[in-house]
Every structure is written in structure tokens, then in C-alpha cells.
Short mmCIF file of C-alpha atoms in Angstrom, two decimals:
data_model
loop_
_atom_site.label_atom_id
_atom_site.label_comp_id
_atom_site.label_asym_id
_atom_site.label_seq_id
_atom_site.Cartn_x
_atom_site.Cartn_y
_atom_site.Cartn_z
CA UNK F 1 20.03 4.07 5.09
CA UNK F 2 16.50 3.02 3.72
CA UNK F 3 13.52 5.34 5.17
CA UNK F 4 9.96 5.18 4.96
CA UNK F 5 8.19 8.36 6.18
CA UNK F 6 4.34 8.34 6.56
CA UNK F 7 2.27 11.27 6.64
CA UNK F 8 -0.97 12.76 6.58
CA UNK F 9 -2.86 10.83 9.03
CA UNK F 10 -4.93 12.13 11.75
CA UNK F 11 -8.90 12.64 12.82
CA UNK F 12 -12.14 13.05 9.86
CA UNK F 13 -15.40 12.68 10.32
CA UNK F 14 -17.06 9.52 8.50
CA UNK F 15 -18.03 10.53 5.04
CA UNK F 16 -14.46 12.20 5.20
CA UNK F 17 -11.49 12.13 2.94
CA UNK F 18 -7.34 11.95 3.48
CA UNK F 19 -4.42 11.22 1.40
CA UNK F 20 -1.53 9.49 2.86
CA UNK F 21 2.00 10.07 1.84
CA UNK F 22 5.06 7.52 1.81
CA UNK F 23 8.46 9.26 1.24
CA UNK F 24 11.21 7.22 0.92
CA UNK F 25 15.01 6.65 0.55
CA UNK F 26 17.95 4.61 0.61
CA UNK F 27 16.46 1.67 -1.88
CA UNK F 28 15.81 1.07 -5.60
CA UNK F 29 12.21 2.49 -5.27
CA UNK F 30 11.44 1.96 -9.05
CA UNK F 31 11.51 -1.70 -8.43
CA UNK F 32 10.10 -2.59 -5.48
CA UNK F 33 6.21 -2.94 -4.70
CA UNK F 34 4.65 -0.20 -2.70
CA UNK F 35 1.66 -1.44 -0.09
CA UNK F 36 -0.08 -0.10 2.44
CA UNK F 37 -1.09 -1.93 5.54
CA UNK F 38 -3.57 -0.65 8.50
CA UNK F 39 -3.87 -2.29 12.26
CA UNK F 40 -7.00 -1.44 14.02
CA UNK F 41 -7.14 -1.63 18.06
CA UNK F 42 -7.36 -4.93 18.86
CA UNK F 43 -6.93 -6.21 15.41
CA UNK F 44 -3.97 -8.16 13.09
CA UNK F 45 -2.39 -5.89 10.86
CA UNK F 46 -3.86 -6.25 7.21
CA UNK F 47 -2.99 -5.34 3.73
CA UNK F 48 -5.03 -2.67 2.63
CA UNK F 49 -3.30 -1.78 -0.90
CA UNK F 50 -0.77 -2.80 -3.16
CA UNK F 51 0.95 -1.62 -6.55
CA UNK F 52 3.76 -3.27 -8.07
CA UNK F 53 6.55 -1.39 -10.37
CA UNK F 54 4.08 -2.10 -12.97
CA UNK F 55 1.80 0.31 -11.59
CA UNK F 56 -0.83 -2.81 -11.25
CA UNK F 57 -3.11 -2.45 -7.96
CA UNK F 58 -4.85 -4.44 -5.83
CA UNK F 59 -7.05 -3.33 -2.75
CA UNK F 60 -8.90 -5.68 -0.11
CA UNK F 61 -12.33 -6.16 -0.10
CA UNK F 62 -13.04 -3.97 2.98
CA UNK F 63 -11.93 -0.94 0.90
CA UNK F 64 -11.96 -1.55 -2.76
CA UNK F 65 -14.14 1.51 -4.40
CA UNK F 66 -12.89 3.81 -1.83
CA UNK F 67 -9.07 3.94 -1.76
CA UNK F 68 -6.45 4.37 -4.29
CA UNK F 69 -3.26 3.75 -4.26
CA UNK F 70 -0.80 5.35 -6.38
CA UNK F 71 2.75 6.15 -6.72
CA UNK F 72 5.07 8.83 -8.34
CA UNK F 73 8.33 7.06 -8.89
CA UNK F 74 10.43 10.37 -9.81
CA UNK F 75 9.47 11.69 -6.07
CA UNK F 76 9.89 8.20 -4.31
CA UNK F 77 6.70 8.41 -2.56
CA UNK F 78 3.57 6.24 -2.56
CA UNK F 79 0.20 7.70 -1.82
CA UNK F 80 -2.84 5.93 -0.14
CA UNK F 81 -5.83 8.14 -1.26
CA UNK F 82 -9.31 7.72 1.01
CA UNK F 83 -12.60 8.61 0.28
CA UNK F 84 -16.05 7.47 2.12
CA UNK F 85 -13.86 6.89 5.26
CA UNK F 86 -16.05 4.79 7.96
CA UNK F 87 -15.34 4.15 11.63
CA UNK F 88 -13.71 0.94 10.88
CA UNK F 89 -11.02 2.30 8.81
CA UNK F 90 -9.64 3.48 12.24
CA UNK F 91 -6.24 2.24 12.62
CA UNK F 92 -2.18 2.92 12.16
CA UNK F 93 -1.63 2.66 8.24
CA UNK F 94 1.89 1.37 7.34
CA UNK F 95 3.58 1.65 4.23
CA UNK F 96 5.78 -1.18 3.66
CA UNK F 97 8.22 -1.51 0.35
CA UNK F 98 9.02 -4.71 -0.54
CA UNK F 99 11.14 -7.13 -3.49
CA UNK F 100 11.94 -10.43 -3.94
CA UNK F 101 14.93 -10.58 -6.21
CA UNK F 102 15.95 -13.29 -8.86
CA UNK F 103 17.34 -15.28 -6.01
CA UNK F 104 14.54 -15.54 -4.02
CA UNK F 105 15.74 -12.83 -1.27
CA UNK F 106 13.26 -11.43 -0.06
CA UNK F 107 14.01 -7.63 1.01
CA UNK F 108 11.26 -5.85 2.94
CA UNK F 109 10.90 -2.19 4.70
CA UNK F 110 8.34 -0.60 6.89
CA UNK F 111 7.31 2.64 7.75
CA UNK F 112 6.81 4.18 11.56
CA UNK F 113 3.46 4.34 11.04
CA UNK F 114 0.32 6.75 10.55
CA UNK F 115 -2.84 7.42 12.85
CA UNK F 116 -5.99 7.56 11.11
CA UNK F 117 -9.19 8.11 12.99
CA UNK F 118 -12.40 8.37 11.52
CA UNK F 119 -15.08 9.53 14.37
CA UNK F 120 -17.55 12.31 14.38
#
């Protein structure tokens, strides 16, 4: 049974830090990408942070300089790591696993989901 688990959400003040964890299960974690997505209220969800089984990253725009992504592939878990936190980065962060395979299949999981609210 594959599981995502997020943790270490909840309220800072802007200026603020957190680390989010993704523990996971029940798939080859050592080859699949880890990402991390966010969905503010009212917004689409977006990709925040990526890193392949490479350990190569990539970050959007609205957060590059400020969060890290990393990943610890003998504990299964991915971490989001945020620094300089701002109102906008209020949202539910996801963490999402996902592979496409020499055939083209396409295998994705998600996470339930993290609140992260940045508010003095």
C-alpha cells in the first residue's frame, strides 16, 4: 500500500522558518522524483519543488533562494525546507512522488496534505 505522510506544517510569523517532512512507503522510493506542490485559497495548485533520483532540483520562481528541497533515500522521506516565509506562501503543501517508466506509464502518488500559514 503506497503512503505519503506530510508533516510539519502549521502557523509562523513572516520572516519565519519550517521544514516539511514526506514519509513514505509501499513504492520504489529510490527511483521516483520527489516534488512538492502548494495550493493557496483561491488559487490552482502549483509546483513548488522538485528533485529527481539524481538528486537534481528545481524550484519555481516564487520561491527559488528560499526553499530547499532535499531527500534522504535510506529513510524514504523528502524534506521541503523554508526560510524567509511571506504571507503568500500560505497554502496546503503536497508532496507528490512520481515515475514514468521505460514504457511510458506514468505512476504518480500524493500526499494528504500540509497547512502552512504564514501571518503575524
Amino acid at each position: 500500500q503506497v503512503q505519503l505522510v506530510e508533516s510539519g506544517g502549521g502557523l509562523v510569523q513572516p520572516g519565519g522558518s519550517l521544514k516539511l517532512s514526506c514519509e513514505t512507503s509501499g513504492f520504489n522510493f529510490n527511483d521516483f522524483a520527489m516534488k512538492w506542490y502548494r495550493q493557496g485559497p483561491g488559487k490552482e495548485r502549483e509546483l513548488v519543488a522538485a528533485i529527481n533520483h539524481a538528486f537534481h532540483t528545481d524550484y519555481s520562481e516564487s520561491v527559488l533562494g528560499r526553499f530547499y528541497i532535499f531527500r534522504d533515500d535510506t529513510r524514504r522521506t523528502s524534506y521541503l525546507r523554508m526560510n524567509a516565509l511571506k504571507p503568500e506562501d500560505t497554502a496546503v503543501y503536497y508532496c507528490n512522488a512520481q515515475l514514468e517508466d521505460f514504457d511510458g506509464k506514468n505512476y504518480e502518488y500524493w500526499g494528504q496534505g500540509t497547512q502552512v500559514t504564514v501571518s503575524s
